[in-house]
Tab-separated table of C-alpha atoms in Angstrom:
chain	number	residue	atom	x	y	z
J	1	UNK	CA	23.318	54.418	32.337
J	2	UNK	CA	26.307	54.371	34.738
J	3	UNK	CA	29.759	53.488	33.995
J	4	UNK	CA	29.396	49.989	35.864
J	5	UNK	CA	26.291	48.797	34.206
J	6	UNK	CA	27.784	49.782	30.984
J	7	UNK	CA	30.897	47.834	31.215
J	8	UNK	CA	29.125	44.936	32.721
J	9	UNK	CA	26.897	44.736	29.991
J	10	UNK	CA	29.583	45.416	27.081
J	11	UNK	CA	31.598	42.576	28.673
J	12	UNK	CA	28.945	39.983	28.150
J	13	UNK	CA	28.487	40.554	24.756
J	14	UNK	CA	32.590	40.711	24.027
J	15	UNK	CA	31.947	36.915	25.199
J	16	UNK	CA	29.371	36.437	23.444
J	17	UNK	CA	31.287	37.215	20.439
J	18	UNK	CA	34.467	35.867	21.249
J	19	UNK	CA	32.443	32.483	21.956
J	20	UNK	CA	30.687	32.100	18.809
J	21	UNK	CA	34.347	32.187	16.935
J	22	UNK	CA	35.712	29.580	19.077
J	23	UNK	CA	31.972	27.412	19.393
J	24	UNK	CA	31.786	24.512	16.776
J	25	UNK	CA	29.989	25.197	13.638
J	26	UNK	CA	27.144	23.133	13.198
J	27	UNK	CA	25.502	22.566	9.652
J	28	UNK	CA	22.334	21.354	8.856
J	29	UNK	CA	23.197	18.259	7.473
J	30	UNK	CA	25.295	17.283	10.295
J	31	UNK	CA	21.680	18.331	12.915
J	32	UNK	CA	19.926	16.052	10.767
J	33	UNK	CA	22.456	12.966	10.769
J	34	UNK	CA	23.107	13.207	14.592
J	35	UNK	CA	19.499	13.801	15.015
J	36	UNK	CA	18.369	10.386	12.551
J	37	UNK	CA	21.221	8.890	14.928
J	38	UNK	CA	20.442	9.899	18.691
J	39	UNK	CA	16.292	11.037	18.822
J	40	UNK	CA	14.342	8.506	21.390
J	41	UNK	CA	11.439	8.788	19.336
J	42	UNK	CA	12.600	7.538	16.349
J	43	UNK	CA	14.376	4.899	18.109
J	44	UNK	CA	11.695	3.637	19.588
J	45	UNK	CA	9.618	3.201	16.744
J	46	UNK	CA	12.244	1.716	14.850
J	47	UNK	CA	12.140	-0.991	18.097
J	48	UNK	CA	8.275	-0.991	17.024
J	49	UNK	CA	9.215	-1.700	13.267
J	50	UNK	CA	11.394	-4.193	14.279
J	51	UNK	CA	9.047	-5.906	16.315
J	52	UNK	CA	6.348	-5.953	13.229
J	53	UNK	CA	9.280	-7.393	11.040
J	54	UNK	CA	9.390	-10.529	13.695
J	55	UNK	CA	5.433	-10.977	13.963
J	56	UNK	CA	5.533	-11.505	10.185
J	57	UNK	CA	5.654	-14.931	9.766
J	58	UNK	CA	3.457	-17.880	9.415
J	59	UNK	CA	3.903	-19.641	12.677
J	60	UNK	CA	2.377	-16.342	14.057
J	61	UNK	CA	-0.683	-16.767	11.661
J	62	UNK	CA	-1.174	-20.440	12.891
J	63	UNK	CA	-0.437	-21.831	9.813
J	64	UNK	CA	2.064	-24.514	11.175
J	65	UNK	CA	1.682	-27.504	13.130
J	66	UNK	CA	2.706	-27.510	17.037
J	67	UNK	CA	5.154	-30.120	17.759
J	68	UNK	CA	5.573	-30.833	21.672
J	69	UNK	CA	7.473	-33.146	23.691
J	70	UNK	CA	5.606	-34.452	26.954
J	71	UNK	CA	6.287	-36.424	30.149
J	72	UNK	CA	3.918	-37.633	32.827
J	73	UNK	CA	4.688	-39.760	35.427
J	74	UNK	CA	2.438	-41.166	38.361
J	75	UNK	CA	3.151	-43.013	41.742
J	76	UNK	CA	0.931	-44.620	44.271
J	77	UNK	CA	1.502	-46.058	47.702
J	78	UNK	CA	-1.359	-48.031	49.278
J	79	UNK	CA	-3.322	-51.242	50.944
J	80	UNK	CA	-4.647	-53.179	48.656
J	81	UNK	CA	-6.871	-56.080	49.086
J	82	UNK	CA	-7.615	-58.370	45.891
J	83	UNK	CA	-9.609	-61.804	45.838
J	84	UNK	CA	-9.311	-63.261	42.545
J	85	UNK	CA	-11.341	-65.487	40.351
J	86	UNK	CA	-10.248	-68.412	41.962
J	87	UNK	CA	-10.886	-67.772	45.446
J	88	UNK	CA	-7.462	-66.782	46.131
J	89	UNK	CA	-6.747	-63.593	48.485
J	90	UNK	CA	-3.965	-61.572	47.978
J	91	UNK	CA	-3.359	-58.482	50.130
J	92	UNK	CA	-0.164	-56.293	50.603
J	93	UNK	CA	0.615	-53.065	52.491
J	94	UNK	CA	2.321	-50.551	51.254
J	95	UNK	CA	1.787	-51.457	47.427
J	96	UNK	CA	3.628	-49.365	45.298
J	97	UNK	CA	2.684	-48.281	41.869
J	98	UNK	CA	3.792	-46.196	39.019
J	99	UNK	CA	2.793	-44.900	35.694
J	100	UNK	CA	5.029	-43.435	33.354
J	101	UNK	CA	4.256	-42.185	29.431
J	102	UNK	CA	6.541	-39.834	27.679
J	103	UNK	CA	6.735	-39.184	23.717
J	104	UNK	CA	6.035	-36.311	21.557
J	105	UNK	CA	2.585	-34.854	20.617
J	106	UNK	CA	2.029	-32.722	16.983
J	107	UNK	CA	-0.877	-30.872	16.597
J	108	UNK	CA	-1.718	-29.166	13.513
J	109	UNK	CA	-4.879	-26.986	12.479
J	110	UNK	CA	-5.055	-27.628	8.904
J	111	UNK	CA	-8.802	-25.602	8.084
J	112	UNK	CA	-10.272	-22.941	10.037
J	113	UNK	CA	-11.984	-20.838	7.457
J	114	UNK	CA	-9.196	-19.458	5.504
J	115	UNK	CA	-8.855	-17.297	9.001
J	116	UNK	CA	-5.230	-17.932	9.124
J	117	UNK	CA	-4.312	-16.419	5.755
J	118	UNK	CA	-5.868	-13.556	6.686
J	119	UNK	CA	-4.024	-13.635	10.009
J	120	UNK	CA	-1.168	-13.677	7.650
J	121	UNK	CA	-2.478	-10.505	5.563
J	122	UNK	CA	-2.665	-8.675	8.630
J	123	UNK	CA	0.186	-9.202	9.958
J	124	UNK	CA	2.313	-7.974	6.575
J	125	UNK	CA	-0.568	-4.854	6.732
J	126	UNK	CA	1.142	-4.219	10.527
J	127	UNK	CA	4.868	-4.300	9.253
J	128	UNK	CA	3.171	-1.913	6.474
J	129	UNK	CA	1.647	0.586	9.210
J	130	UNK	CA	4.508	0.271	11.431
J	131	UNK	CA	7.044	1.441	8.679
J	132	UNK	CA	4.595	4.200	7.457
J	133	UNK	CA	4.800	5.499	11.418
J	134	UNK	CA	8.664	5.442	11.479
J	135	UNK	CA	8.326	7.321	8.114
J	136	UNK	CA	6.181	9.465	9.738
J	137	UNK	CA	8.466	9.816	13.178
J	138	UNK	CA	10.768	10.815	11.093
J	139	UNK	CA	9.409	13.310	8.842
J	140	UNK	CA	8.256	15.019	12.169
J	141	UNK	CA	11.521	15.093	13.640
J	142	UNK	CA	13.456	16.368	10.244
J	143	UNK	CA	11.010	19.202	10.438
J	144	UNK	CA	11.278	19.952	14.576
J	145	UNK	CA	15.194	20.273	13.399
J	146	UNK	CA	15.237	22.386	10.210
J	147	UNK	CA	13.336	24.395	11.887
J	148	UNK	CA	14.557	24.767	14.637
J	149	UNK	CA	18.027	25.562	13.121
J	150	UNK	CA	16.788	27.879	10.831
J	151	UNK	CA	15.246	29.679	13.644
J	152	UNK	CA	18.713	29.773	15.381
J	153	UNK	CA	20.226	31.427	11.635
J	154	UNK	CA	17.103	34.082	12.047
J	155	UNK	CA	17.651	34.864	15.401
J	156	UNK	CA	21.934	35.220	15.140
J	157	UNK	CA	21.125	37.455	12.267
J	158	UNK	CA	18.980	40.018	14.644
J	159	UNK	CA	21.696	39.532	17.105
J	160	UNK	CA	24.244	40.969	14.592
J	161	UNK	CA	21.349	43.744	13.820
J	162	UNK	CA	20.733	44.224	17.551
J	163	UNK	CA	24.472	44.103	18.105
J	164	UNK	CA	25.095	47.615	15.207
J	165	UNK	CA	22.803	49.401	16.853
J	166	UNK	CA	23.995	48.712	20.684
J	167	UNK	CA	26.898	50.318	19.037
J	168	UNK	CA	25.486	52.797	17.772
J	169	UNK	CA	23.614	53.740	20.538
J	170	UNK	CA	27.188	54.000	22.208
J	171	UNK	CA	28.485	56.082	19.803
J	172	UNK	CA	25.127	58.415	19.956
J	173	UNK	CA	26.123	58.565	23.781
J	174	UNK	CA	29.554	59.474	23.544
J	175	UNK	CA	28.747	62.218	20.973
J	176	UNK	CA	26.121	63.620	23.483
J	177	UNK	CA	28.107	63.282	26.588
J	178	UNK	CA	30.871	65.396	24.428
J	179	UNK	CA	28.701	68.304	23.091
J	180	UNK	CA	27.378	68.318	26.632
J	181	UNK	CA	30.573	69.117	27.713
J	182	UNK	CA	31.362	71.981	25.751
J	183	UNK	CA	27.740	73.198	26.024
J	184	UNK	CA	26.272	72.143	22.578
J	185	UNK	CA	23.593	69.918	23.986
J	186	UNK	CA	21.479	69.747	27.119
J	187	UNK	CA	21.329	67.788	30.077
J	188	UNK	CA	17.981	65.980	28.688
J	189	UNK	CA	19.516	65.077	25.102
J	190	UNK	CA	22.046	62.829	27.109
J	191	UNK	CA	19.364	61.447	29.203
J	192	UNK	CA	17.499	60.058	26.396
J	193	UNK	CA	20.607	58.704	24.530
J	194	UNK	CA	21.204	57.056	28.055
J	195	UNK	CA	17.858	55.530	27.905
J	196	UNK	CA	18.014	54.544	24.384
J	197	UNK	CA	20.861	52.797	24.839
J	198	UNK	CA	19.273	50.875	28.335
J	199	UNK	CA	16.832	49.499	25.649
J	200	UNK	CA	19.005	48.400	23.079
J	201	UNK	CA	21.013	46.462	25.399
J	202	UNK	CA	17.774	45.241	26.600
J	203	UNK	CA	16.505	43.842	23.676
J	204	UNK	CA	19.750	42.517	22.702
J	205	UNK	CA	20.607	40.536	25.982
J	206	UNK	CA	16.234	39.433	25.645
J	207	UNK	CA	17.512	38.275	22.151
J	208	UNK	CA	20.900	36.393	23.572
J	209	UNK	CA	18.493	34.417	26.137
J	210	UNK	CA	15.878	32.910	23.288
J	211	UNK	CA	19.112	32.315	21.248
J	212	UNK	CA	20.494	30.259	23.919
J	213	UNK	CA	17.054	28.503	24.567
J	214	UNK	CA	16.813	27.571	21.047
J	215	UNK	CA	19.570	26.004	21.705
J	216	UNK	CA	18.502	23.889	24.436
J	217	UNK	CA	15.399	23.038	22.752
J	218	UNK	CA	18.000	21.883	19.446
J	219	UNK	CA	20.196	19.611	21.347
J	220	UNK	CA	16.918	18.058	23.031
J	221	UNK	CA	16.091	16.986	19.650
J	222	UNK	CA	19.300	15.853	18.845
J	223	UNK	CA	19.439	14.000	21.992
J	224	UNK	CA	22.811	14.994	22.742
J	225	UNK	CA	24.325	17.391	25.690
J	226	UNK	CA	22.040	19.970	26.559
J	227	UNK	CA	24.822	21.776	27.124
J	228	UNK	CA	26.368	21.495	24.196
J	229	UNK	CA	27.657	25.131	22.469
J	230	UNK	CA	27.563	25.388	18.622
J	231	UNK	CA	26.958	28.199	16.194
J	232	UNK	CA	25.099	27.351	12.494
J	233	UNK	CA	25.023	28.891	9.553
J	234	UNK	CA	24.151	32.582	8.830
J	235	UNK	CA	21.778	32.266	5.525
J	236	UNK	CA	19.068	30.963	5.228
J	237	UNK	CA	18.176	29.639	1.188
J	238	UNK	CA	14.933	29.682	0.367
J	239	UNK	CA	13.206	27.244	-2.157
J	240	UNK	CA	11.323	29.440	-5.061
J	241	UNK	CA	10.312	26.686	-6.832
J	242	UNK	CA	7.754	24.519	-5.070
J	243	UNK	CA	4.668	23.606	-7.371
J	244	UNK	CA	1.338	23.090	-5.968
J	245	UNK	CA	0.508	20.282	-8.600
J	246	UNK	CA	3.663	18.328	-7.781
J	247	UNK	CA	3.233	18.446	-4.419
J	248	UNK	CA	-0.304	17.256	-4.396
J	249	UNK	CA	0.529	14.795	-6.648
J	250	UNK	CA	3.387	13.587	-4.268
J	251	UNK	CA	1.382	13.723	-1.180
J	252	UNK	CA	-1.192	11.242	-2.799
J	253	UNK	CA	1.794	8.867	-2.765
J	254	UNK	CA	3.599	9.603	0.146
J	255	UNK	CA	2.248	11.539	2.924
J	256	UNK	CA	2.889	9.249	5.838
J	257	UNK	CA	-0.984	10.255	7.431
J	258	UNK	CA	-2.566	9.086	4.110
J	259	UNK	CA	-0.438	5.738	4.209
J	260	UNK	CA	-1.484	4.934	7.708
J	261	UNK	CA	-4.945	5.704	6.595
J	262	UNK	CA	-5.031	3.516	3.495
J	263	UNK	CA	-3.390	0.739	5.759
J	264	UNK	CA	-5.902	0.516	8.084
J	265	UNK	CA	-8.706	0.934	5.768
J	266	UNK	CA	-7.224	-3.108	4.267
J	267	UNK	CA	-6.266	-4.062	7.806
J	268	UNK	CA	-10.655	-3.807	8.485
J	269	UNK	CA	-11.179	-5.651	5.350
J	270	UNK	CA	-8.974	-7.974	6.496
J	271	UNK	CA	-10.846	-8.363	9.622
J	272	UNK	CA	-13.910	-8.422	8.166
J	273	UNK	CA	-12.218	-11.769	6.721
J	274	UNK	CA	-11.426	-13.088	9.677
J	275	UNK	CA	-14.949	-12.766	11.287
J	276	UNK	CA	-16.278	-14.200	8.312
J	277	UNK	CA	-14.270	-17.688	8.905
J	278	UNK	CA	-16.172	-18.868	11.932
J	279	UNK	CA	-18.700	-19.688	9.742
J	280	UNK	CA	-16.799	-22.667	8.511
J	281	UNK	CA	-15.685	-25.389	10.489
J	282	UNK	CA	-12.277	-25.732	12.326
J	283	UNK	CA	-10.547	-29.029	11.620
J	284	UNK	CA	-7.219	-30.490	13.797
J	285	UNK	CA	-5.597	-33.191	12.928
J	286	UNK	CA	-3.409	-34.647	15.604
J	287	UNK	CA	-0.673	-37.732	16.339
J	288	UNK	CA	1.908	-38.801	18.384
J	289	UNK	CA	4.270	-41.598	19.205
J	290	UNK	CA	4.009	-42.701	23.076
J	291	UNK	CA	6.105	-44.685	25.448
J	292	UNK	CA	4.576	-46.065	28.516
J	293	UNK	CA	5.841	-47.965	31.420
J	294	UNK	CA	3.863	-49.317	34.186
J	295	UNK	CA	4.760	-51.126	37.441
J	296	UNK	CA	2.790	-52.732	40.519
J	297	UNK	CA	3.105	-54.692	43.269
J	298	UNK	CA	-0.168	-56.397	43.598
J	299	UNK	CA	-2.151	-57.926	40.713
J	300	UNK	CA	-1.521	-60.265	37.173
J	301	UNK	CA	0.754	-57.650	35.751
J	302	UNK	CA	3.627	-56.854	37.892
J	303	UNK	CA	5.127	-54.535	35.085
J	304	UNK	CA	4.058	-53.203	32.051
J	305	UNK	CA	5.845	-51.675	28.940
J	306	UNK	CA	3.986	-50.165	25.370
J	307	UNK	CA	5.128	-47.898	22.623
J	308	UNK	CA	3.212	-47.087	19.644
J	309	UNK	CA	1.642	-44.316	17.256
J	310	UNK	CA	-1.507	-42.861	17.888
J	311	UNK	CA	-3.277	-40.065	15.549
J	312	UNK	CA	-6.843	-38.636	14.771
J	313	UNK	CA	-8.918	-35.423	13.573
J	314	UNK	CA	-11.323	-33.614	15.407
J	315	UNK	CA	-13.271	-30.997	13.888
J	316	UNK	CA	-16.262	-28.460	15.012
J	317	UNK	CA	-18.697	-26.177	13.332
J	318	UNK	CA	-20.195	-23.104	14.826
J	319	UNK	CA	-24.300	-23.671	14.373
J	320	UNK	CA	-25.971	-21.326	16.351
J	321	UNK	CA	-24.097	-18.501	19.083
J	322	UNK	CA	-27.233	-16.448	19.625
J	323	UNK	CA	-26.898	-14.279	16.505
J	324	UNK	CA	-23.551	-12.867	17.272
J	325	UNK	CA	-21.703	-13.842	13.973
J	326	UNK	CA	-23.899	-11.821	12.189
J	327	UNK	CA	-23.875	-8.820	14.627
J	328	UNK	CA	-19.753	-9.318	14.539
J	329	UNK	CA	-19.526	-8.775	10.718
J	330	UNK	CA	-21.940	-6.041	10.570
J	331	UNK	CA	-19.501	-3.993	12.918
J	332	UNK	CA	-16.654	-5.136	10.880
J	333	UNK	CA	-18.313	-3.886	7.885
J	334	UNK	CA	-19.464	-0.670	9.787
J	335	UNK	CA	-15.552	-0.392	10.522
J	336	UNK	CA	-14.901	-0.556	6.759
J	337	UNK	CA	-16.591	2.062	6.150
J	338	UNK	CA	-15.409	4.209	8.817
J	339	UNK	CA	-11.825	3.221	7.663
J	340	UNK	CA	-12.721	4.649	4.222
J	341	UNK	CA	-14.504	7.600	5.690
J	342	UNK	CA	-11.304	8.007	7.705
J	343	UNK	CA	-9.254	8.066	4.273
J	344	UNK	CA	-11.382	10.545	2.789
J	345	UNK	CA	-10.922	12.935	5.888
J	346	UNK	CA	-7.255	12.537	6.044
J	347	UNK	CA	-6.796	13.158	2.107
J	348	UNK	CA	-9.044	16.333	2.180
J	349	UNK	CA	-7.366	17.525	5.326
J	350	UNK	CA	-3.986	17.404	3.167
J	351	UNK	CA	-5.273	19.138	0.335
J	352	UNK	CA	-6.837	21.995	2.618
J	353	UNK	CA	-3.432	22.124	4.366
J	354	UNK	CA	-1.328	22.138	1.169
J	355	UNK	CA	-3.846	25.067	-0.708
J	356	UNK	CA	-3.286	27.376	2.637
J	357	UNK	CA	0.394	26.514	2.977
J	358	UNK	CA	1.269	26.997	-0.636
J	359	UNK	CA	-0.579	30.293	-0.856
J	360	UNK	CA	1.148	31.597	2.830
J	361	UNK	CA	4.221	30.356	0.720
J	362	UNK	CA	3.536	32.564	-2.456
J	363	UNK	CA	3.034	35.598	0.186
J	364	UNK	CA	6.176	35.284	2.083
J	365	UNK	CA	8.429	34.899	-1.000
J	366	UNK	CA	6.767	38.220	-1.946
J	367	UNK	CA	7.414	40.086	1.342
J	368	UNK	CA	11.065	38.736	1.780
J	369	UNK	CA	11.677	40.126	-2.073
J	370	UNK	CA	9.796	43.929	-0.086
J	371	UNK	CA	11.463	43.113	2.963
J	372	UNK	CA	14.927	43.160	1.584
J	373	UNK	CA	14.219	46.527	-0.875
J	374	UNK	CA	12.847	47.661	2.779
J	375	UNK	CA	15.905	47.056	4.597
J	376	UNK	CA	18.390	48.315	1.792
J	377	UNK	CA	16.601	51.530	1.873
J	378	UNK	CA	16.477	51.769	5.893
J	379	UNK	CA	20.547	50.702	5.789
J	380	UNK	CA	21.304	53.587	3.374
J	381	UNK	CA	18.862	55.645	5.528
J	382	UNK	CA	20.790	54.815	8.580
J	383	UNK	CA	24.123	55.601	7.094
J	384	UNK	CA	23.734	58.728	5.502
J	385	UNK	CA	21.977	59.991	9.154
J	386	UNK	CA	24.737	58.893	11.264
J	387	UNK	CA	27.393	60.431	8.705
J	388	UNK	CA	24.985	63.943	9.463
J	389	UNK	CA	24.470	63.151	13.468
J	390	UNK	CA	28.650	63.229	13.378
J	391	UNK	CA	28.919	66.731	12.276
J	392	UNK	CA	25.737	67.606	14.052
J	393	UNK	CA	23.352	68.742	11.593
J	394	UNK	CA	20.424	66.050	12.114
J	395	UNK	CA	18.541	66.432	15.790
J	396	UNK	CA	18.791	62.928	18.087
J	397	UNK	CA	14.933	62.342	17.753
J	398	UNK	CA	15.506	62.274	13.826
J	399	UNK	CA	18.768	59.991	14.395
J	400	UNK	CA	17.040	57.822	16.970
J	401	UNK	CA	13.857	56.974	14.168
J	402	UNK	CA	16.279	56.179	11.572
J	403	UNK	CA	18.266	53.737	14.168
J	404	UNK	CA	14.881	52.688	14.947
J	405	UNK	CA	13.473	52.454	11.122
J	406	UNK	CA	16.811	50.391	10.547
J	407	UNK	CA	16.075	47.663	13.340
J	408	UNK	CA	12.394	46.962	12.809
J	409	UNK	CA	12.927	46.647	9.130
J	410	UNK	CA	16.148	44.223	9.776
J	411	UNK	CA	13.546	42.106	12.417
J	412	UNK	CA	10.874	42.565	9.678
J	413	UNK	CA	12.996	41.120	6.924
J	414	UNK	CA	14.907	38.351	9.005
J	415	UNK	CA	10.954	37.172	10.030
J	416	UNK	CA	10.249	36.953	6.640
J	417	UNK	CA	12.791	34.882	5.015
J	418	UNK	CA	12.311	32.466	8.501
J	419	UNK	CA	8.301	32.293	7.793
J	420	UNK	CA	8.713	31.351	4.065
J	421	UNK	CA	11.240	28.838	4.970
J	422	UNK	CA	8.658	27.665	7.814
J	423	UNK	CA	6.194	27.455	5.084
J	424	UNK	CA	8.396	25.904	2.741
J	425	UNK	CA	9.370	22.933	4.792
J	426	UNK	CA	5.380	22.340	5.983
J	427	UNK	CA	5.138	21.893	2.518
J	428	UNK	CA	7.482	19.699	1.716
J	429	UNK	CA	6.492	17.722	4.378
J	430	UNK	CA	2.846	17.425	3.446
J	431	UNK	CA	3.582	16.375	0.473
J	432	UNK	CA	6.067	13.217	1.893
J	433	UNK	CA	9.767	14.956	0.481
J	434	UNK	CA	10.946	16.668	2.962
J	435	UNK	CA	14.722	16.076	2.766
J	436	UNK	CA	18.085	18.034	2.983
J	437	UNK	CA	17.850	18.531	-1.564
């Protein structure tokens, strides 16, 4: 590697560092709060909660009377001709005439087969299944964040990993260039510390582009500035003590999926309910209080003026509709059962996914407790060759395995601890209680 390319590269990463001390410090709890705050999707389906909460009612359901206020009015202009009784003729040109009734009208559907209580019923079962998918929006986003952010605290901890060995690949090339120089090593032995080095700083600036990516993809979920620098923690804490009965017992309760599931199941009942009214008849009672004023120009009655109540009841009965009543409740009832069918899916599903999770989970606690015996050992490793590549007495190939030995088991470890988290927080989401405890 030339001198340029060197510096070039040594000066990005002195920024990088000197950035992340001056970049705020985000902590989870704060991701999550601006994240409950700002995301569009949970927004909108609050909207969509919101809108539930207002279709609850019992005007909605048609259980109220409609009270309107009307207003006709009605002019003519004509020739008339009129011979009376008597023998008298009366004729005018240009008659005018004129109609006007105004007063208001209630209508109110007092029985239509119990349909509108279960209008009612179904729309309390939609405020329900709307508030199950916020709680479900929700859950989903809480997860996209923690981990996402724990996959930022993985990846700035093999950025500090990738970072010890860029330096001591520079260190490894200094000491070669030197015995070089006084004829202790060959030409090739710098050459491959040269190359070694190219790939550390490689990986590391590979590294510093998904770090900064992850980023991105954080503040989308935040829905904040893209652009927006931070730095999060550097641990990440691992639950140990998740229990596969608990959290099947919990996810009975509260898994959002098997909410929306049992919801729908009563919303078909319901409408099984509803189909089932037209079989009974549909009375309306109705009234209102009038005011009429008439006027003409030709005729006995010159003006006229009337005001007065006026009410009645209709009512209807479905007899025959070509067989389609009983064609509609058999594919309500069909949809009953596929609601229930539907249930059954969704709660085996959960109990497949919480059996595989919770044993991936009992796996990768295991490997982080190997991981992080693995790692010791490679550190000490690491040290004790780079004490012996000072004075010389280990060869570069031997120096560049345990360099090498040291990295992968850093990567493997920092993997680990992220994957049980991953699998820790699927869990905990299954089973409906995934928060920041």
């Amino acid at each position: 590697m030339n001198k340029k390319v060197l510096i070039k590269y040594l000066v990005l990463i002195l920024l990088f560092a000197s950035n992340t001390q001056a970049q705020e410090k985000l902590s989870l709890e704060q991701a999550v709060q601006i994240a409950l705050e700002n995301n569009f999707d949970i927004k909108l389906t609050k909207n969509n909660v919101e809108q539930a909460k207002n279709n609850f009612n019992r005007a909605n359901a048609g259980m109220l009377p409609v009270v309107t206020g009307n207003f006709s009015t009605n002019n003519t202009v004509s020739n008339t001709k009129q011979t009376l009784s008597s023998g008298v003729t009366q004729e005018r040109n240009g008659a005018r005439n004129s109609n006007l009734v105004y007063g208001p009208v209630i209508n109110w559907q007092v029985f239509d087969g119990f349909q509108m209580f279960a209008r009612y019923d179904r729309l309390k079962e939609l405020e329900l299944l709307g508030e199950a998918n916020l709680k479900l929006t929700i859950q989903n986003t809480l997860a996209d964040v923690i981990n996402n952010y724990y996959d930022l605290v993985s990846q700035q901890q093999q950025i500090k990993a990738l970072n010890e060995a860029l330096t001591i690949s520079q260190l490894r090339l200094k000491n070669s260039n030197n015995r070089f120089k006084i004829g202790k090593a060959a030409k090739l032995e710098v050459l491959a510390a040269s190359v070694d080095l190219n790939t550390d700083t490689t990986n590391l600036l590979r590294q510093l582009d998904l770090y900064r990516s992850t980023k991105i993809k954080l503040n989308e979920l935040l829905a904040r500035e893209i652009k927006a620098d931070f730095v999060v923690s550097d641990s990440i804490i691992i639950g140990n003590n998740l229990l596969f009965a608990d959290l099947q017992s919990s996810a009975s309760q509260l898994n959002p999926n098997l909410q929306t599931a049992l919801i729908n199941r009563r919303i078909a009942e319901i409408n099984l309910k509803q189909v089932k009214a037209n079989r009974y008849p549909v009375i309306n009672l109705n009234s209102g209080y009038n005011f009429n004023q008439s006027t003409s120009e030709l005729g006995f009655a010159r003006t006229s003026t009337g005001r007065g109540l006026n009410y009645g009841l209709t009512a209807s009965v479905n007899i025959f509709n070509g067989y389609l009543q009983k064609r509609n409740e058999k594919n309500a009832s069909l949809e009953i059962e596929n609601s229930r069918i539907q249930y059954d899916k969704v709660n085996q599903n959960i109990v497949s996914q919480l059996t595989s999770l919770y044993q991936t989970y009992q796996t990768n606690l295991e490997l982080v407790r190997l991981e992080q015996e693995n790692l010791a050992v490679a550190k000490q490793n690491m040290d004790i060759t780079l004490e012996k590549f000072k004075i010389g007495s280990v060869a570069p190939l031997e120096f560049r395995e345990a360099q090498r030995n040291y990295i992968n088991a850093n990567a493997r470890f920092t993997n680990s601890q992220f994957e049980a988290k991953l699998a820790e927080i699927a869990l905990l989401q299954l089973s409906g209680k995934l928060n920041l405890d």
